[in-house]
Amino acid sequence: MKQVDYIIVGQGLAGTCTALSLLREKQTVVVVAGADKKASSEVAAGLFNPITGKKMVLTWNAKELFPYLLQFYAQAEEELKIKILYPKKIYRPFSDMQAQNDFWAKSTEESAVFAAAEPDNDAYTPYINNPFGGISTNFSGYLDVKTFIQAVQNKLQDSGAFMHETLAYEDLIFEKEFVQYKDIRAKKIIFAEGYHNKENPYFKWVPVQGMKGDVLTLDIEDYPLQDVVNKHFFIIPLPNGSFRMGSSYIRQFEDDLPTIAGLKEITEGANTILKKPFVVTNQQAGIRPVVPDHRPIIGPHPENPLAVIINGLGTKGVSLSPFAARELVKFLLLGQEIDKSVSVNRFNYLYFIQKKN
Ligand SMILES: Cc1cc2nc3c(=O)[nH]c(=O)nc-3n(C[C@H](O)[C@H](O)[C@H](O)COP(=O)(O)OP(=O)(O)OC[C@H]3O[C@@H](n4cnc5c(N)ncnc54)[C@H](O)[C@@H]3O)c2cc1C
């Protein structure tokens, strides 16, 4: 029988950041991740952006999330000998005069740290439509999510700590002191299953919903801009000279395949933003695990302390996962209470309602 501290189910951003955070604390893990369960992280464009939404407001908890994510991924680059972190300014053109006025009226000392003063708007004008000017963000950029996840997987594989399979829930045995899966015993099992959480018999009551999205790869002619541009849709310049552009938001869907509607929506967006011709060379789609209050969900099952969840990264897995993993690790190793706004406790009533019925 193999003994480890933790079994982690799922290796998207949530499972990967949790595994890495635990390894850094000298804990032992086995990660079980399923080939037939597609990860949202596989298609994520990797953007981290402190000023979000139509109203261009400072994102939740930015002061804590952004300095920490930069440190977390930079450390991963050193540990894993990879290049994954691409700090970049994000240029955000205003949609109209009203948006421009609103932004500066609502700007606080805190948001001013994240949004640079008037950028050189004219430098962008030959390539994109920006008649009302825009802002430029600090502490932003993108993560090469695929390379990050693959590198952590290689590290786990090298130490025999990775199982490439879909966890069979019926093979889990919970005892008072340990949980067993096949020939592995652990102190606890951590479910980091993204949207597939709805199939988990222990946590399916947690309100993780699916939000499907498409993302495109483009070639753009004569377009030298190296900043990310974000005007409802984002355009990210990649090291190989191509661009990623997205994304769509689809609540009703039947599968995780790319959609014609998504392709149309994003290319129409490209036509309104770009002044240069482009061709679409690829399209991908995935399902984001979203929660009604847009906060992560972290913590133990209400009646089974050996089963733990980390989920609900929604549209912001890159910026939320290092923070969420840190909260979880502090809880697991130090017994520190999980912040109320991200604790699974806020939904425990749903478990008891489901149990009663
Ligand atoms: C088109 C698109 C663009 C996006 N762009 C961005 C972006 O620019 N920036 C950003 O921050 N976020 C972005 N996101 C959101 C981001 O992808 C998610 O927030 C994040 O990836 C969620 O990570 P996760 O680990 O919770 O879930 P997932 O990535 O879905 O991972 C779930 C994992 O669980 C495994 N699994 C599930 N059930 C089982 C089981 N029973 N047994 C074994 N394994 C199991 C799966 O195989 C997978 O490894 C985007 C999403 C989409 C769809």
Short mmCIF file of C-alpha atoms and ligand atoms in Angstrom, two decimals:
data_model
loop_
_atom_site.label_atom_id
_atom_site.label_comp_id
_atom_site.label_asym_id
_atom_site.label_seq_id
_atom_site.Cartn_x
_atom_site.Cartn_y
_atom_site.Cartn_z
CA MET A 1 0.00 0.00 0.00
CA LYS A 2 1.38 3.43 -0.97
CA GLN A 3 0.99 6.12 1.75
CA VAL A 4 0.79 9.81 0.84
CA ASP A 5 -0.45 12.92 2.56
CA TYR A 6 -2.98 13.92 -0.12
CA ILE A 7 -4.71 12.53 -3.17
CA ILE A 8 -5.66 15.30 -5.59
CA VAL A 9 -8.34 14.64 -8.22
CA GLY A 10 -7.96 16.82 -11.32
CA GLN A 11 -5.01 18.64 -12.79
CA GLY A 12 -6.31 21.86 -14.23
CA LEU A 13 -5.09 25.11 -12.67
CA ALA A 14 -6.74 24.30 -9.33
CA GLY A 15 -5.19 20.83 -8.98
CA THR A 16 -1.82 21.98 -10.34
CA CYS A 17 -1.46 24.98 -8.01
CA THR A 18 -2.64 22.86 -5.06
CA ALA A 19 -0.14 20.09 -5.85
CA LEU A 20 2.72 22.55 -6.26
CA SER A 21 1.82 24.44 -3.07
CA LEU A 22 1.75 21.17 -1.10
CA LEU A 23 5.04 19.95 -2.58
CA ARG A 24 6.63 23.24 -1.57
CA GLU A 25 5.56 22.44 2.00
CA LYS A 26 7.25 19.00 1.74
CA GLN A 27 3.94 17.15 1.60
CA THR A 28 3.50 14.01 -0.51
CA VAL A 29 0.74 13.83 -3.12
CA VAL A 30 -0.71 11.62 -5.80
CA VAL A 31 -2.62 13.39 -8.56
CA VAL A 32 -5.33 11.49 -10.42
CA ALA A 33 -6.42 13.28 -13.59
CA GLY A 34 -8.68 11.91 -16.26
CA ALA A 35 -7.95 11.79 -19.95
CA ASP A 36 -11.64 11.65 -20.86
CA LYS A 37 -12.52 14.71 -18.72
CA LYS A 38 -11.52 17.78 -20.66
CA ALA A 39 -10.01 20.61 -18.58
CA SER A 40 -11.06 24.22 -19.00
CA SER A 41 -7.40 24.99 -18.30
CA GLU A 42 -6.41 23.26 -21.57
CA VAL A 43 -7.91 26.09 -23.59
CA ALA A 44 -7.56 29.05 -21.19
CA ALA A 45 -5.87 32.04 -22.80
CA GLY A 46 -4.06 32.61 -19.52
CA LEU A 47 -4.76 36.30 -19.13
CA PHE A 48 -4.48 37.93 -15.71
CA ASN A 49 -6.01 41.35 -15.59
CA PRO A 50 -6.66 43.47 -12.49
CA ILE A 51 -9.13 45.82 -14.23
CA THR A 52 -12.06 43.77 -15.49
CA GLY A 53 -15.58 43.85 -16.88
CA LYS A 54 -17.44 46.31 -19.05
CA LYS A 55 -17.19 48.92 -16.31
CA MET A 56 -13.42 48.48 -16.01
CA VAL A 57 -13.35 48.13 -12.25
CA LEU A 58 -10.68 46.74 -9.97
CA THR A 59 -11.22 43.00 -9.69
CA TRP A 60 -12.05 41.37 -6.33
CA ASN A 61 -9.13 41.19 -3.89
CA ALA A 62 -6.67 42.50 -6.52
CA LYS A 63 -4.27 43.88 -3.92
CA GLU A 64 -3.71 40.42 -2.53
CA LEU A 65 -4.11 38.29 -5.67
CA PHE A 66 -1.83 40.04 -8.12
CA PRO A 67 1.44 40.43 -6.20
CA TYR A 68 1.05 36.83 -5.01
CA LEU A 69 0.35 35.31 -8.43
CA LEU A 70 3.45 36.98 -9.89
CA GLN A 71 5.56 35.56 -7.09
CA PHE A 72 3.92 32.11 -7.29
CA TYR A 73 4.43 31.60 -11.04
CA ALA A 74 7.91 33.17 -11.04
CA GLN A 75 8.92 30.62 -8.40
CA ALA A 76 7.41 27.85 -10.57
CA GLU A 77 9.56 29.04 -13.50
CA GLU A 78 12.67 28.63 -11.36
CA GLU A 79 11.66 25.30 -9.83
CA LEU A 80 10.58 23.73 -13.11
CA LYS A 81 13.09 25.48 -15.42
CA ILE A 82 10.37 26.76 -17.74
CA LYS A 83 9.17 30.06 -19.18
CA ILE A 84 5.47 30.57 -18.45
CA LEU A 85 4.97 34.09 -17.14
CA TYR A 86 4.57 36.90 -19.67
CA PRO A 87 3.98 40.20 -17.84
CA LYS A 88 2.37 42.59 -20.32
CA LYS A 89 0.48 45.81 -20.25
CA ILE A 90 -3.15 45.47 -21.25
CA TYR A 91 -4.36 48.39 -23.34
CA ARG A 92 -8.11 48.89 -22.82
CA PRO A 93 -9.72 51.33 -25.26
CA PHE A 94 -12.84 53.08 -23.95
CA SER A 95 -16.04 52.20 -25.81
CA ASP A 96 -17.36 55.81 -25.67
CA MET A 97 -16.99 59.19 -23.94
CA GLN A 98 -19.25 58.07 -21.11
CA ALA A 99 -16.98 55.09 -20.33
CA GLN A 100 -13.97 57.39 -20.30
CA ASN A 101 -15.61 59.85 -17.88
CA ASP A 102 -16.96 57.06 -15.65
CA PHE A 103 -13.58 55.40 -15.39
CA TRP A 104 -11.71 58.47 -14.25
CA ALA A 105 -14.58 59.55 -11.95
CA LYS A 106 -14.59 56.15 -10.22
CA SER A 107 -10.83 55.76 -10.15
CA THR A 108 -9.54 55.39 -6.60
CA GLU A 109 -6.06 55.55 -5.15
CA GLU A 110 -6.14 51.77 -5.02
CA SER A 111 -7.19 51.25 -8.66
CA ALA A 112 -4.64 53.85 -9.77
CA VAL A 113 -1.90 51.41 -8.72
CA PHE A 114 -3.22 48.96 -11.31
CA ALA A 115 -4.19 51.36 -14.11
CA ALA A 116 -1.42 53.46 -15.60
CA ALA A 117 -2.14 57.10 -16.35
CA GLU A 118 -2.99 58.10 -19.93
CA PRO A 119 -1.04 55.76 -22.23
CA ASP A 120 0.30 56.86 -25.62
CA ASN A 121 -3.02 56.31 -27.41
CA ASP A 122 -1.64 57.44 -30.77
CA ALA A 123 0.82 54.54 -30.83
CA TYR A 124 -2.12 52.11 -31.00
CA THR A 125 -4.26 54.07 -33.49
CA PRO A 126 -2.75 52.68 -36.75
CA TYR A 127 -3.71 49.15 -35.69
CA ILE A 128 -6.86 49.31 -33.58
CA ASN A 129 -9.98 51.43 -33.19
CA ASN A 130 -9.50 53.66 -30.15
CA PRO A 131 -11.30 56.97 -30.87
CA PHE A 132 -11.93 57.63 -27.14
CA GLY A 133 -8.47 56.72 -25.91
CA GLY A 134 -7.95 54.08 -23.26
CA ILE A 135 -6.10 52.95 -20.17
CA SER A 136 -3.17 50.67 -19.69
CA THR A 137 -2.87 48.25 -16.78
CA ASN A 138 0.00 47.25 -14.50
CA PHE A 139 0.45 43.83 -12.81
CA SER A 140 -1.14 42.20 -15.88
CA GLY A 141 -0.10 39.74 -18.58
CA TYR A 142 -0.63 36.11 -19.44
CA LEU A 143 0.46 32.71 -18.25
CA ASP A 144 1.35 29.88 -20.62
CA VAL A 145 -1.08 27.58 -18.82
CA LYS A 146 -0.42 24.53 -20.97
CA THR A 147 3.34 24.56 -20.38
CA PHE A 148 2.81 25.14 -16.63
CA ILE A 149 0.41 22.21 -16.24
CA GLN A 150 2.53 19.90 -18.39
CA ALA A 151 5.71 20.73 -16.45
CA VAL A 152 4.06 19.98 -13.09
CA GLN A 153 2.66 16.78 -14.56
CA ASN A 154 6.15 15.73 -15.72
CA LYS A 155 7.51 16.41 -12.22
CA LEU A 156 4.74 14.30 -10.66
CA GLN A 157 5.24 11.54 -13.20
CA ASP A 158 8.98 11.42 -12.50
CA SER A 159 8.28 10.63 -8.86
CA GLY A 160 5.45 8.17 -9.58
CA ALA A 161 2.88 10.64 -8.21
CA PHE A 162 0.60 10.90 -11.25
CA MET A 163 -2.21 8.57 -12.32
CA HIS A 164 -3.62 9.26 -15.75
CA GLU A 165 -7.16 8.04 -15.20
CA THR A 166 -10.67 9.11 -14.31
CA LEU A 167 -11.20 8.56 -10.61
CA ALA A 168 -13.84 5.90 -10.01
CA TYR A 169 -15.78 7.27 -7.02
CA GLU A 170 -17.04 3.78 -6.14
CA ASP A 171 -13.45 2.69 -5.47
CA LEU A 172 -12.98 5.27 -2.69
CA ILE A 173 -12.97 3.97 0.86
CA PHE A 174 -13.29 6.48 3.70
CA GLU A 175 -12.12 5.32 7.14
CA LYS A 176 -11.83 7.48 10.26
CA GLU A 177 -8.13 8.23 9.84
CA PHE A 178 -7.53 7.81 6.11
CA VAL A 179 -9.03 7.63 2.66
CA GLN A 180 -8.05 4.86 0.28
CA TYR A 181 -8.14 4.77 -3.52
CA LYS A 182 -6.97 1.47 -5.03
CA ASP A 183 -3.51 0.90 -3.46
CA ILE A 184 -3.07 4.48 -2.18
CA ARG A 185 -3.83 5.69 1.32
CA ALA A 186 -3.94 9.38 2.15
CA LYS A 187 -4.85 11.70 5.01
CA LYS A 188 -7.34 13.50 2.79
CA ILE A 189 -8.61 13.65 -0.78
CA ILE A 190 -8.85 17.01 -2.55
CA PHE A 191 -11.31 17.33 -5.43
CA ALA A 192 -10.23 19.88 -8.05
CA GLU A 193 -12.49 18.74 -10.86
CA GLY A 194 -13.67 22.00 -12.38
CA TYR A 195 -17.01 21.75 -14.19
CA HIS A 196 -16.99 17.92 -13.83
CA ASN A 197 -17.68 18.44 -10.12
CA LYS A 198 -21.35 17.94 -10.96
CA GLU A 199 -20.60 14.19 -11.32
CA ASN A 200 -18.95 13.98 -7.86
CA PRO A 201 -21.23 12.23 -5.34
CA TYR A 202 -19.60 14.06 -2.41
CA PHE A 203 -19.73 17.61 -3.72
CA LYS A 204 -22.36 17.73 -6.50
CA TRP A 205 -24.54 19.97 -4.26
CA VAL A 206 -21.96 22.77 -4.55
CA PRO A 207 -23.28 25.35 -7.08
CA VAL A 208 -20.55 25.03 -9.72
CA GLN A 209 -22.15 25.74 -13.09
CA GLY A 210 -20.74 25.55 -16.59
CA MET A 211 -19.97 28.56 -18.77
CA LYS A 212 -18.74 27.42 -22.13
CA GLY A 213 -16.30 29.57 -24.09
CA ASP A 214 -14.52 29.63 -27.44
CA VAL A 215 -11.07 31.05 -28.07
CA LEU A 216 -9.40 31.59 -31.48
CA THR A 217 -5.85 31.68 -32.78
CA LEU A 218 -5.26 34.40 -35.39
CA ASP A 219 -2.61 35.59 -37.79
CA ILE A 220 -2.80 39.39 -38.12
CA GLU A 221 -1.11 41.17 -41.01
CA ASP A 222 1.28 44.05 -40.26
CA TYR A 223 0.44 44.25 -36.54
CA PRO A 224 3.51 44.89 -34.39
CA LEU A 225 1.73 45.66 -31.05
CA GLN A 226 3.20 43.63 -28.21
CA ASP A 227 0.73 44.72 -25.51
CA VAL A 228 -2.46 42.79 -24.93
CA VAL A 229 -5.49 44.70 -26.25
CA ASN A 230 -8.81 44.23 -24.50
CA LYS A 231 -12.03 45.77 -25.72
CA HIS A 232 -14.76 43.33 -24.72
CA PHE A 233 -12.55 40.69 -26.44
CA PHE A 234 -8.84 40.26 -25.73
CA ILE A 235 -6.03 39.93 -28.28
CA ILE A 236 -2.83 38.39 -26.89
CA PRO A 237 0.42 38.44 -28.89
CA LEU A 238 2.24 35.10 -28.59
CA PRO A 239 6.01 34.52 -28.83
CA ASN A 240 5.58 32.67 -32.19
CA GLY A 241 4.03 35.74 -33.86
CA SER A 242 0.42 34.56 -33.81
CA PHE A 243 -2.37 35.85 -31.54
CA ARG A 244 -5.04 34.41 -29.25
CA MET A 245 -8.38 36.11 -29.24
CA GLY A 246 -11.46 35.46 -27.14
CA SER A 247 -13.66 34.66 -25.70
CA SER A 248 -17.33 33.79 -25.89
CA TYR A 249 -19.64 33.16 -22.91
CA ILE A 250 -22.31 30.50 -23.46
CA ARG A 251 -24.61 29.37 -20.64
CA GLN A 252 -26.67 26.79 -22.56
CA PHE A 253 -24.64 24.06 -24.24
CA GLU A 254 -24.70 20.36 -24.97
CA ASP A 255 -21.01 19.58 -25.32
CA ASP A 256 -17.54 21.13 -25.00
CA LEU A 257 -16.86 21.43 -28.75
CA PRO A 258 -16.10 24.71 -30.58
CA THR A 259 -19.24 26.52 -31.79
CA ILE A 260 -20.03 28.38 -35.01
CA ALA A 261 -21.77 31.06 -32.92
CA GLY A 262 -18.54 31.57 -30.93
CA LEU A 263 -16.46 31.81 -34.10
CA LYS A 264 -18.88 34.41 -35.53
CA GLU A 265 -19.03 36.46 -32.32
CA ILE A 266 -15.26 36.66 -31.87
CA THR A 267 -14.48 37.36 -35.55
CA GLU A 268 -17.10 40.14 -35.53
CA GLY A 269 -15.31 41.50 -32.46
CA ALA A 270 -12.00 41.32 -34.32
CA ASN A 271 -13.53 43.28 -37.20
CA THR A 272 -14.60 46.09 -34.87
CA ILE A 273 -11.31 46.26 -32.93
CA LEU A 274 -8.68 45.62 -35.61
CA LYS A 275 -7.75 47.89 -38.49
CA LYS A 276 -5.61 45.17 -40.03
CA PRO A 277 -6.64 42.02 -41.95
CA PHE A 278 -6.55 38.71 -40.07
CA VAL A 279 -7.15 35.00 -40.61
CA VAL A 280 -8.39 32.49 -38.05
CA THR A 281 -6.04 29.50 -37.87
CA ASN A 282 -7.54 27.59 -34.93
CA GLN A 283 -10.53 27.46 -32.59
CA GLN A 284 -10.84 25.77 -29.21
CA ALA A 285 -13.57 25.58 -26.59
CA GLY A 286 -13.88 24.63 -22.94
CA ILE A 287 -16.23 24.87 -19.97
CA ARG A 288 -15.40 27.25 -17.14
CA PRO A 289 -16.47 26.26 -13.61
CA VAL A 290 -18.45 29.33 -12.48
CA VAL A 291 -20.19 30.07 -9.18
CA PRO A 292 -23.10 32.51 -8.72
CA ASP A 293 -21.11 34.81 -6.38
CA HIS A 294 -17.94 34.62 -8.55
CA ARG A 295 -15.69 33.46 -5.69
CA PRO A 296 -13.67 30.26 -5.37
CA ILE A 297 -15.03 27.41 -3.25
CA ILE A 298 -12.54 25.91 -0.82
CA GLY A 299 -12.78 23.60 2.18
CA PRO A 300 -13.96 20.34 3.69
CA HIS A 301 -17.22 18.48 3.16
CA PRO A 302 -19.76 19.38 5.91
CA GLU A 303 -19.89 15.79 7.23
CA ASN A 304 -16.75 14.14 5.86
CA PRO A 305 -13.61 16.05 6.92
CA LEU A 306 -11.42 13.80 4.77
CA ALA A 307 -13.03 15.06 1.53
CA VAL A 308 -12.04 18.57 0.49
CA ILE A 309 -12.90 20.76 -2.51
CA ILE A 310 -11.12 23.51 -4.43
CA ASN A 311 -13.21 24.82 -7.32
CA GLY A 312 -15.16 27.80 -8.69
CA LEU A 313 -12.27 29.56 -10.43
CA GLY A 314 -14.71 30.76 -13.07
CA THR A 315 -13.26 33.09 -15.68
CA LYS A 316 -10.17 33.91 -13.63
CA GLY A 317 -8.34 30.69 -12.92
CA VAL A 318 -4.87 32.16 -13.46
CA SER A 319 -5.23 34.91 -10.85
CA LEU A 320 -7.40 32.98 -8.38
CA SER A 321 -5.71 29.57 -8.27
CA PRO A 322 -2.43 30.48 -6.46
CA PHE A 323 -4.42 32.37 -3.81
CA ALA A 324 -7.05 29.61 -3.48
CA ALA A 325 -4.36 26.93 -3.18
CA ARG A 326 -2.57 28.98 -0.50
CA GLU A 327 -5.81 29.34 1.50
CA LEU A 328 -6.38 25.60 1.25
CA VAL A 329 -2.84 24.70 2.28
CA LYS A 330 -2.99 27.02 5.32
CA PHE A 331 -6.20 25.26 6.31
CA LEU A 332 -4.79 21.76 5.79
CA LEU A 333 -1.40 22.25 7.41
CA LEU A 334 -2.04 24.94 10.02
CA GLY A 335 -5.74 24.50 10.67
CA GLN A 336 -6.22 28.15 9.74
CA GLU A 337 -9.83 29.14 9.14
CA ILE A 338 -10.66 29.66 5.46
CA ASP A 339 -11.73 33.20 4.56
CA LYS A 340 -15.54 33.31 4.71
CA SER A 341 -15.90 34.75 1.22
CA VAL A 342 -14.24 31.69 -0.37
CA SER A 343 -15.11 28.96 2.13
CA VAL A 344 -17.35 26.09 1.04
CA ASN A 345 -19.21 26.71 4.33
CA ARG A 346 -21.22 29.44 2.65
CA PHE A 347 -23.01 26.74 0.64
CA ASN A 348 -23.29 24.01 3.30
CA TYR A 349 -27.04 24.70 3.63
CA LEU A 350 -27.43 23.30 0.10
CA TYR A 351 -25.91 20.01 1.24
CA PHE A 352 -28.36 19.69 4.12
CA ILE A 353 -31.33 20.57 1.89
CA GLN A 354 -30.23 17.92 -0.62
CA LYS A 355 -29.73 15.36 2.17
CA LYS A 356 -33.23 15.96 3.55
CA ASN A 357 -34.86 15.41 0.18
C1 LIG B 1 -12.30 29.83 -23.75
C2 LIG B 1 -11.77 30.04 -22.36
C3 LIG B 1 -10.83 31.03 -22.14
C4 LIG B 1 -10.35 31.26 -20.85
N1 LIG B 1 -9.41 32.22 -20.67
C5 LIG B 1 -8.94 32.48 -19.42
C6 LIG B 1 -7.97 33.47 -19.23
O1 LIG B 1 -7.52 34.12 -20.16
N2 LIG B 1 -7.54 33.70 -17.94
C7 LIG B 1 -8.02 32.98 -16.87
O2 LIG B 1 -7.61 33.24 -15.74
N3 LIG B 1 -8.96 32.02 -17.04
C8 LIG B 1 -9.42 31.74 -18.28
N4 LIG B 1 -10.37 30.77 -18.47
C9 LIG B 1 -10.92 30.11 -17.26
C10 LIG B 1 -10.01 28.99 -16.77
O3 LIG B 1 -9.87 28.06 -17.79
C11 LIG B 1 -10.60 28.35 -15.51
O4 LIG B 1 -10.81 29.30 -14.50
C12 LIG B 1 -9.67 27.29 -14.93
O5 LIG B 1 -8.98 26.64 -15.94
C13 LIG B 1 -10.40 26.28 -14.09
O6 LIG B 1 -9.46 25.38 -13.59
P1 LIG B 1 -9.89 24.08 -12.78
O7 LIG B 1 -8.65 23.37 -12.43
O8 LIG B 1 -10.82 24.45 -11.69
O9 LIG B 1 -10.77 23.21 -13.82
P2 LIG B 1 -10.30 22.45 -15.13
O10 LIG B 1 -9.25 23.17 -15.83
O11 LIG B 1 -11.55 22.16 -15.90
O12 LIG B 1 -9.66 21.11 -14.62
C14 LIG B 1 -10.42 20.04 -14.09
C15 LIG B 1 -9.53 18.81 -13.99
O13 LIG B 1 -10.24 17.77 -13.32
C16 LIG B 1 -10.10 16.56 -14.03
N5 LIG B 1 -11.21 15.69 -13.60
C17 LIG B 1 -12.50 16.00 -13.43
N6 LIG B 1 -13.17 14.95 -12.93
C18 LIG B 1 -12.26 13.96 -12.76
C19 LIG B 1 -12.31 12.63 -12.27
N7 LIG B 1 -13.46 12.05 -11.82
N8 LIG B 1 -11.18 11.89 -12.26
C20 LIG B 1 -10.01 12.42 -12.67
N9 LIG B 1 -9.90 13.68 -13.13
C21 LIG B 1 -11.01 14.44 -13.17
C22 LIG B 1 -10.02 16.99 -15.48
O14 LIG B 1 -9.44 15.99 -16.30
C23 LIG B 1 -9.11 18.22 -15.32
O15 LIG B 1 -7.76 17.79 -15.20
C24 LIG B 1 -10.84 30.49 -19.75
C25 LIG B 1 -11.76 29.47 -19.99
C26 LIG B 1 -12.23 29.24 -21.29
C27 LIG B 1 -13.21 28.13 -21.50
#
